[in-house]
Coordinates of C-alpha atoms and ligand atoms in Angstrom, one line a residue:
M1 CA 0.0 0.0 0.0
K2 CA 1.3 3.5 -0.9
I3 CA 1.5 6.4 1.6
A4 CA 0.7 9.9 0.3
P5 CA 1.5 12.5 2.9
S6 CA -0.9 15.5 2.5
L7 CA 1.0 18.8 2.7
L8 CA -2.2 20.5 3.9
S9 CA -1.1 19.9 7.5
A10 CA 2.6 20.6 6.8
D11 CA 4.5 23.7 8.1
F12 CA 4.9 25.9 5.1
A13 CA 7.6 28.0 6.7
R14 CA 9.7 24.8 6.6
I15 CA 8.2 23.2 3.6
A16 CA 11.4 22.0 1.9
A17 CA 12.6 20.2 5.0
Q18 CA 9.2 18.7 5.6
V19 CA 9.1 17.4 2.0
A20 CA 12.6 16.0 2.3
A21 CA 11.7 14.2 5.6
V22 CA 8.8 12.3 4.2
Q23 CA 10.5 11.7 0.9
S24 CA 13.6 10.1 2.4
A25 CA 11.4 8.1 4.8
G26 CA 9.8 6.4 1.9
A27 CA 6.6 8.3 1.0
D28 CA 5.2 7.2 -2.4
Y29 CA 3.4 10.4 -3.5
L30 CA 3.0 14.0 -2.3
H31 CA -0.6 14.8 -2.0
L32 CA -1.4 18.4 -2.8
D33 CA -4.9 19.7 -1.8
V34 CA -6.1 22.6 -4.0
M35 CA -9.1 24.4 -2.5
D36 CA -11.0 27.3 -4.0
G37 CA -13.3 28.5 -1.2
R38 CA -16.3 27.5 -3.4
F39 CA -16.4 23.7 -3.8
V40 CA -15.1 23.6 -0.2
P41 CA -15.2 26.3 2.4
N42 CA -11.4 26.7 2.6
L43 CA -8.6 28.1 0.5
T44 CA -5.1 26.7 -0.2
W45 CA -2.8 27.2 -3.2
G46 CA -2.6 27.5 -6.9
P47 CA -0.1 26.2 -9.5
K48 CA 2.7 28.5 -8.4
I49 CA 3.2 26.6 -5.2
V50 CA 3.1 23.3 -7.1
E51 CA 5.7 24.6 -9.5
D52 CA 8.0 25.7 -6.6
L53 CA 7.6 22.4 -4.8
R54 CA 8.5 20.6 -8.0
G55 CA 12.0 22.1 -7.5
C56 CA 12.5 20.3 -4.2
S57 CA 11.0 16.9 -4.8
G58 CA 11.1 14.1 -7.4
L59 CA 8.1 12.3 -5.9
P60 CA 5.0 11.9 -8.0
F61 CA 2.7 14.9 -7.3
D62 CA -0.8 13.8 -6.5
C63 CA -3.0 16.9 -7.0
H64 CA -6.4 16.8 -5.5
L65 CA -8.5 19.6 -6.9
M66 CA -11.4 20.6 -4.6
V67 CA -12.6 23.3 -7.0
V68 CA -15.7 24.1 -9.0
E69 CA -15.2 24.0 -12.8
P70 CA -12.0 21.9 -12.6
E71 CA -11.8 22.0 -16.4
R72 CA -10.5 25.6 -16.1
Y73 CA -7.4 24.6 -14.1
V74 CA -6.1 21.2 -15.1
D75 CA -3.7 22.4 -17.8
E76 CA -2.1 24.9 -15.5
F77 CA -1.6 22.2 -12.8
R78 CA -0.1 19.8 -15.3
T79 CA 2.3 22.5 -16.5
A80 CA 3.2 23.2 -12.9
G81 CA 4.3 19.6 -12.4
A82 CA 1.2 17.5 -11.3
D83 CA 1.6 13.8 -12.2
I84 CA -1.8 12.7 -11.0
I85 CA -4.7 15.2 -11.4
T86 CA -7.9 14.2 -9.4
F87 CA -11.0 16.3 -9.6
H88 CA -14.4 15.8 -8.0
L89 CA -17.2 14.0 -9.8
E90 CA -19.6 16.5 -8.0
A91 CA -17.7 19.5 -9.5
T92 CA -18.3 19.0 -13.2
P93 CA -21.1 17.8 -15.5
H94 CA -18.6 16.4 -18.0
A95 CA -16.3 14.1 -16.1
Q96 CA -15.5 11.7 -18.9
R97 CA -14.4 14.5 -21.2
L98 CA -12.2 16.0 -18.5
L99 CA -10.6 12.6 -17.6
A100 CA -9.7 12.1 -21.3
H101 CA -8.3 15.6 -21.4
V102 CA -6.1 15.0 -18.3
R103 CA -4.7 11.9 -19.9
S104 CA -4.1 13.8 -23.2
L105 CA -1.9 16.1 -21.1
G106 CA 0.2 13.1 -20.1
A107 CA -1.0 13.0 -16.5
K108 CA -2.9 10.3 -14.7
A109 CA -6.6 11.0 -14.4
G110 CA -8.4 10.6 -11.1
I111 CA -11.9 11.1 -9.8
A112 CA -12.8 11.8 -6.2
I113 CA -16.2 11.2 -4.6
C114 CA -17.5 12.9 -1.5
P115 CA -19.1 10.8 1.3
Q116 CA -22.6 11.1 -0.2
T117 CA -21.8 9.9 -3.7
P118 CA -22.3 6.2 -4.4
V119 CA -19.4 4.2 -5.9
A120 CA -21.7 3.0 -8.6
M121 CA -21.6 6.5 -10.1
L122 CA -18.2 5.6 -11.4
E123 CA -19.2 2.5 -13.3
D124 CA -19.4 4.1 -16.7
L125 CA -16.1 5.9 -16.2
M126 CA -13.8 2.9 -15.6
D127 CA -12.2 3.0 -19.0
D128 CA -11.1 6.6 -18.4
L129 CA -9.8 6.4 -14.9
D130 CA -6.3 5.9 -13.5
L131 CA -7.3 6.6 -9.9
I132 CA -10.4 6.6 -7.7
L133 CA -10.3 8.7 -4.6
V134 CA -12.9 7.8 -1.9
M135 CA -13.2 10.6 0.5
S136 CA -13.5 9.4 4.1
V137 CA -14.3 12.9 5.4
N138 CA -16.2 15.8 3.8
P139 CA -13.5 17.6 1.9
G140 CA -12.1 20.9 3.0
F141 CA -10.1 20.5 6.2
G142 CA -7.4 18.4 7.7
G143 CA -7.8 16.7 11.1
Q144 CA -11.4 15.6 10.7
S145 CA -12.8 12.3 12.0
F146 CA -12.9 9.3 9.7
I147 CA -16.4 8.4 8.4
P148 CA -16.6 4.6 9.0
R149 CA -18.9 4.0 6.0
A150 CA -15.8 4.7 3.8
I151 CA -14.5 1.1 4.5
E152 CA -17.5 -0.4 2.8
K153 CA -17.1 2.1 -0.1
V154 CA -13.5 1.0 -0.5
R155 CA -14.7 -2.6 -0.7
Q156 CA -17.3 -1.6 -3.3
A157 CA -14.7 0.4 -5.3
R158 CA -12.2 -2.5 -5.1
A159 CA -14.9 -4.9 -6.5
L160 CA -15.8 -2.4 -9.3
I161 CA -12.1 -2.1 -10.3
D162 CA -11.6 -5.9 -10.2
R163 CA -14.8 -6.5 -12.2
A164 CA -13.7 -4.0 -14.8
G165 CA -10.3 -5.6 -15.0
A166 CA -9.0 -2.0 -14.7
S167 CA -5.5 -1.1 -13.5
C168 CA -6.7 2.1 -11.7
E169 CA -5.5 2.8 -8.2
L170 CA -7.8 3.1 -5.2
E171 CA -7.0 6.0 -2.9
V172 CA -8.6 7.0 0.4
D173 CA -8.4 10.5 2.0
G174 CA -9.4 11.9 5.3
G175 CA -9.1 11.0 9.0
I176 CA -6.7 8.1 8.4
G177 CA -4.4 7.0 11.3
E178 CA -2.7 3.8 12.2
E179 CA -5.8 1.9 13.2
N180 CA -8.0 2.5 10.2
L181 CA -5.0 2.2 7.9
R182 CA -5.0 -1.5 8.5
L183 CA -8.7 -1.8 7.9
L184 CA -8.4 0.2 4.6
A185 CA -5.6 -2.1 3.5
A186 CA -7.7 -5.1 4.2
A187 CA -10.6 -3.6 2.3
G188 CA -8.5 -3.2 -0.8
A189 CA -7.2 0.3 -0.8
D190 CA -3.9 1.0 -2.7
V191 CA -3.0 4.5 -1.5
A192 CA -3.6 6.2 1.9
V193 CA -3.6 10.0 2.1
M194 CA -2.5 11.2 5.5
G195 CA -2.1 14.7 6.6
S196 CA -2.4 15.5 10.3
S197 CA -1.3 12.0 11.4
I198 CA 2.0 12.5 9.6
F199 CA 2.6 16.3 9.8
G200 CA 1.0 16.7 13.2
S201 CA 3.2 14.1 14.7
G202 CA 6.3 16.2 15.5
D203 CA 8.5 14.0 13.3
P204 CA 6.9 13.4 9.9
G205 CA 9.8 11.2 8.6
A206 CA 9.7 8.9 11.6
M207 CA 5.9 8.7 11.3
V208 CA 6.1 7.6 7.6
K209 CA 8.6 4.9 8.6
H210 CA 6.3 3.8 11.5
L211 CA 3.3 3.6 9.2
R212 CA 5.3 1.6 6.7
A213 CA 6.2 -0.9 9.4
V214 CA 2.5 -1.1 10.5
L215 CA 1.6 -1.9 6.9
S216 CA 4.3 -4.5 6.5
E217 CA 3.3 -6.2 9.8
S218 CA -0.3 -6.4 8.5
G219 CA 0.9 -7.9 5.3
A220 CA 0.0 -4.8 3.2
S221 CA 3.4 -3.3 2.5
Ligands
LIG301 C1 -9.2 17.1 3.1 C2 -8.1 16.8 2.2 C3 -7.1 15.9 2.8 C4 -6.5 16.3 4.1 C5 -6.5 15.1 4.9 O1 -10.2 17.7 2.4 O2 -8.5 16.3 1.0 O3 -6.1 15.5 1.9 O4 -5.2 16.8 4.1 O5 -6.1 15.4 6.2 P1 -6.2 14.4 7.4 O6 -5.3 13.2 7.1 O7 -5.7 15.2 8.6 O8 -7.6 14.0 7.6
LIG302 ZN1 -6.9 15.5 -0.4

Protein backbone atom coordinates (compact mmCIF):
# COMPACT_ATOMS: atom_id res chain seq x y z
CA MET A 1 0.00 0.00 0.00
CA LYS A 2 1.27 3.47 -0.89
CA ILE A 3 1.50 6.35 1.56
CA ALA A 4 0.70 9.85 0.29
CA PRO A 5 1.47 12.54 2.89
CA SER A 6 -0.88 15.50 2.48
CA LEU A 7 0.95 18.82 2.67
CA LEU A 8 -2.23 20.51 3.90
CA SER A 9 -1.05 19.87 7.45
CA ALA A 10 2.64 20.64 6.83
CA ASP A 11 4.48 23.69 8.13
CA PHE A 12 4.92 25.87 5.05
CA ALA A 13 7.59 27.98 6.73
CA ARG A 14 9.74 24.83 6.65
CA ILE A 15 8.25 23.17 3.62
CA ALA A 16 11.44 22.01 1.86
CA ALA A 17 12.62 20.24 5.03
CA GLN A 18 9.21 18.67 5.62
CA VAL A 19 9.05 17.36 2.05
CA ALA A 20 12.62 16.01 2.31
CA ALA A 21 11.73 14.23 5.57
CA VAL A 22 8.75 12.31 4.18
CA GLN A 23 10.49 11.65 0.89
CA SER A 24 13.60 10.12 2.45
CA ALA A 25 11.40 8.11 4.83
CA GLY A 26 9.77 6.38 1.85
CA ALA A 27 6.60 8.32 1.01
CA ASP A 28 5.23 7.24 -2.36
CA TYR A 29 3.36 10.38 -3.47
CA LEU A 30 3.05 13.96 -2.30
CA HIS A 31 -0.64 14.80 -1.97
CA LEU A 32 -1.42 18.44 -2.79
CA ASP A 33 -4.86 19.72 -1.84
CA VAL A 34 -6.11 22.57 -4.00
CA MET A 35 -9.15 24.37 -2.52
CA ASP A 36 -11.03 27.28 -4.03
CA GLY A 37 -13.33 28.47 -1.23
CA ARG A 38 -16.31 27.51 -3.39
CA PHE A 39 -16.39 23.74 -3.81
CA VAL A 40 -15.10 23.57 -0.25
CA PRO A 41 -15.17 26.28 2.43
CA ASN A 42 -11.40 26.70 2.57
CA LEU A 43 -8.55 28.10 0.46
CA THR A 44 -5.12 26.69 -0.17
CA TRP A 45 -2.84 27.25 -3.15
CA GLY A 46 -2.59 27.49 -6.90
CA PRO A 47 -0.14 26.23 -9.53
CA LYS A 48 2.73 28.52 -8.44
CA ILE A 49 3.17 26.59 -5.18
CA VAL A 50 3.08 23.28 -7.06
CA GLU A 51 5.73 24.57 -9.45
CA ASP A 52 7.96 25.73 -6.59
CA LEU A 53 7.57 22.40 -4.77
CA ARG A 54 8.54 20.62 -7.97
CA GLY A 55 11.97 22.14 -7.47
CA CYS A 56 12.45 20.31 -4.18
CA SER A 57 10.97 16.86 -4.81
CA GLY A 58 11.08 14.13 -7.42
CA LEU A 59 8.11 12.27 -5.91
CA PRO A 60 4.96 11.90 -7.99
CA PHE A 61 2.70 14.89 -7.30
CA ASP A 62 -0.85 13.78 -6.54
CA CYS A 63 -2.99 16.92 -7.01
CA HIS A 64 -6.44 16.76 -5.46
CA LEU A 65 -8.53 19.57 -6.94
CA MET A 66 -11.39 20.59 -4.65
CA VAL A 67 -12.59 23.31 -6.99
CA VAL A 68 -15.68 24.07 -9.03
CA GLU A 69 -15.17 23.98 -12.81
CA PRO A 70 -11.95 21.94 -12.60
CA GLU A 71 -11.77 22.00 -16.41
CA ARG A 72 -10.51 25.58 -16.11
CA TYR A 73 -7.43 24.58 -14.13
CA VAL A 74 -6.09 21.16 -15.12
CA ASP A 75 -3.74 22.45 -17.85
CA GLU A 76 -2.06 24.87 -15.47
CA PHE A 77 -1.55 22.25 -12.78
CA ARG A 78 -0.11 19.83 -15.32
CA THR A 79 2.32 22.49 -16.55
CA ALA A 80 3.25 23.22 -12.93
CA GLY A 81 4.26 19.58 -12.42
CA ALA A 82 1.23 17.54 -11.35
CA ASP A 83 1.60 13.84 -12.20
CA ILE A 84 -1.83 12.74 -11.03
CA ILE A 85 -4.74 15.16 -11.39
CA THR A 86 -7.86 14.24 -9.45
CA PHE A 87 -11.04 16.29 -9.57
CA HIS A 88 -14.43 15.77 -7.96
CA LEU A 89 -17.25 14.02 -9.77
CA GLU A 90 -19.59 16.47 -8.02
CA ALA A 91 -17.73 19.48 -9.45
CA THR A 92 -18.26 19.02 -13.19
CA PRO A 93 -21.07 17.82 -15.48
CA HIS A 94 -18.59 16.40 -18.04
CA ALA A 95 -16.31 14.12 -16.08
CA GLN A 96 -15.55 11.71 -18.94
CA ARG A 97 -14.40 14.48 -21.22
CA LEU A 98 -12.19 15.98 -18.52
CA LEU A 99 -10.63 12.61 -17.64
CA ALA A 100 -9.73 12.11 -21.30
CA HIS A 101 -8.30 15.60 -21.44
CA VAL A 102 -6.14 15.02 -18.35
CA ARG A 103 -4.74 11.88 -19.95
CA SER A 104 -4.07 13.76 -23.17
CA LEU A 105 -1.86 16.10 -21.12
CA GLY A 106 0.24 13.10 -20.10
CA ALA A 107 -0.99 12.98 -16.49
CA LYS A 108 -2.86 10.25 -14.66
CA ALA A 109 -6.55 11.04 -14.38
CA GLY A 110 -8.39 10.61 -11.08
CA ILE A 111 -11.93 11.10 -9.82
CA ALA A 112 -12.78 11.85 -6.21
CA ILE A 113 -16.16 11.16 -4.61
CA CYS A 114 -17.54 12.86 -1.51
CA PRO A 115 -19.10 10.75 1.27
CA GLN A 116 -22.64 11.13 -0.17
CA THR A 117 -21.75 9.94 -3.69
CA PRO A 118 -22.27 6.23 -4.40
CA VAL A 119 -19.35 4.25 -5.86
CA ALA A 120 -21.73 3.00 -8.56
CA MET A 121 -21.64 6.48 -10.13
CA LEU A 122 -18.16 5.59 -11.40
CA GLU A 123 -19.18 2.47 -13.28
CA ASP A 124 -19.36 4.09 -16.71
CA LEU A 125 -16.05 5.89 -16.24
CA MET A 126 -13.85 2.89 -15.57
CA ASP A 127 -12.15 2.97 -18.99
CA ASP A 128 -11.11 6.56 -18.42
CA LEU A 129 -9.79 6.38 -14.87
CA ASP A 130 -6.28 5.93 -13.49
CA LEU A 131 -7.28 6.59 -9.88
CA ILE A 132 -10.42 6.56 -7.75
CA LEU A 133 -10.31 8.70 -4.59
CA VAL A 134 -12.85 7.76 -1.93
CA MET A 135 -13.22 10.64 0.53
CA SER A 136 -13.50 9.41 4.09
CA VAL A 137 -14.32 12.91 5.38
CA ASN A 138 -16.19 15.81 3.83
CA PRO A 139 -13.46 17.59 1.89
CA GLY A 140 -12.10 20.94 2.98
CA PHE A 141 -10.09 20.52 6.16
CA GLY A 142 -7.40 18.36 7.70
CA GLY A 143 -7.81 16.70 11.07
CA GLN A 144 -11.43 15.58 10.73
CA SER A 145 -12.85 12.29 11.98
CA PHE A 146 -12.93 9.30 9.65
CA ILE A 147 -16.42 8.35 8.42
CA PRO A 148 -16.62 4.57 9.00
CA ARG A 149 -18.90 3.97 6.01
CA ALA A 150 -15.81 4.66 3.83
CA ILE A 151 -14.53 1.15 4.55
CA GLU A 152 -17.54 -0.36 2.80
CA LYS A 153 -17.14 2.12 -0.07
CA VAL A 154 -13.53 1.02 -0.48
CA ARG A 155 -14.69 -2.61 -0.69
CA GLN A 156 -17.25 -1.61 -3.33
CA ALA A 157 -14.69 0.36 -5.32
CA ARG A 158 -12.22 -2.54 -5.13
CA ALA A 159 -14.91 -4.86 -6.50
CA LEU A 160 -15.75 -2.39 -9.27
CA ILE A 161 -12.09 -2.10 -10.31
CA ASP A 162 -11.59 -5.87 -10.24
CA ARG A 163 -14.80 -6.52 -12.17
CA ALA A 164 -13.75 -4.04 -14.85
CA GLY A 165 -10.26 -5.59 -15.00
CA ALA A 166 -8.98 -2.01 -14.66
CA SER A 167 -5.51 -1.08 -13.48
CA CYS A 168 -6.65 2.08 -11.72
CA GLU A 169 -5.48 2.79 -8.17
CA LEU A 170 -7.81 3.11 -5.22
CA GLU A 171 -6.97 5.97 -2.86
CA VAL A 172 -8.62 7.01 0.40
CA ASP A 173 -8.36 10.47 1.97
CA GLY A 174 -9.37 11.90 5.32
CA GLY A 175 -9.10 10.98 8.99
CA ILE A 176 -6.66 8.12 8.41
CA GLY A 177 -4.41 6.98 11.26
CA GLU A 178 -2.67 3.79 12.25
CA GLU A 179 -5.83 1.89 13.17
CA ASN A 180 -8.04 2.52 10.16
CA LEU A 181 -4.99 2.22 7.87
CA ARG A 182 -4.97 -1.53 8.54
CA LEU A 183 -8.71 -1.79 7.88
CA LEU A 184 -8.39 0.15 4.63
CA ALA A 185 -5.55 -2.06 3.45
CA ALA A 186 -7.67 -5.13 4.19
CA ALA A 187 -10.62 -3.59 2.31
CA GLY A 188 -8.47 -3.24 -0.81
CA ALA A 189 -7.17 0.34 -0.83
CA ASP A 190 -3.92 0.99 -2.71
CA VAL A 191 -3.04 4.49 -1.47
CA ALA A 192 -3.62 6.18 1.90
CA VAL A 193 -3.55 9.98 2.06
CA MET A 194 -2.51 11.15 5.50
CA GLY A 195 -2.14 14.75 6.61
CA SER A 196 -2.44 15.45 10.32
CA SER A 197 -1.31 12.01 11.43
CA ILE A 198 2.00 12.54 9.60
CA PHE A 199 2.64 16.30 9.85
CA GLY A 200 0.99 16.71 13.23
CA SER A 201 3.23 14.05 14.71
CA GLY A 202 6.31 16.17 15.47
CA ASP A 203 8.54 13.96 13.30
CA PRO A 204 6.95 13.38 9.88
CA GLY A 205 9.79 11.19 8.61
CA ALA A 206 9.68 8.89 11.63
CA MET A 207 5.90 8.66 11.31
CA VAL A 208 6.10 7.60 7.65
CA LYS A 209 8.58 4.89 8.63
CA HIS A 210 6.34 3.78 11.47
CA LEU A 211 3.27 3.59 9.21
CA ARG A 212 5.29 1.62 6.68
CA ALA A 213 6.18 -0.86 9.44
CA VAL A 214 2.53 -1.08 10.50
CA LEU A 215 1.57 -1.94 6.93
CA SER A 216 4.25 -4.54 6.52
CA GLU A 217 3.27 -6.21 9.82
CA SER A 218 -0.30 -6.41 8.55
CA GLY A 219 0.93 -7.88 5.25
CA ALA A 220 -0.03 -4.81 3.19
CA SER A 221 3.39 -3.28 2.53
C1 LIG B 1 -9.23 17.14 3.10
C2 LIG B 1 -8.06 16.83 2.22
C3 LIG B 1 -7.10 15.87 2.80
C4 LIG B 1 -6.52 16.28 4.13
C5 LIG B 1 -6.50 15.05 4.94
O1 LIG B 1 -10.24 17.71 2.36
O2 LIG B 1 -8.46 16.31 0.96
O3 LIG B 1 -6.10 15.48 1.88
O4 LIG B 1 -5.23 16.82 4.07
O5 LIG B 1 -6.10 15.40 6.21
P1 LIG B 1 -6.21 14.40 7.44
O6 LIG B 1 -5.32 13.21 7.10
O7 LIG B 1 -5.68 15.21 8.56
O8 LIG B 1 -7.64 14.02 7.58
ZN1 LIG C 1 -6.88 15.45 -0.36
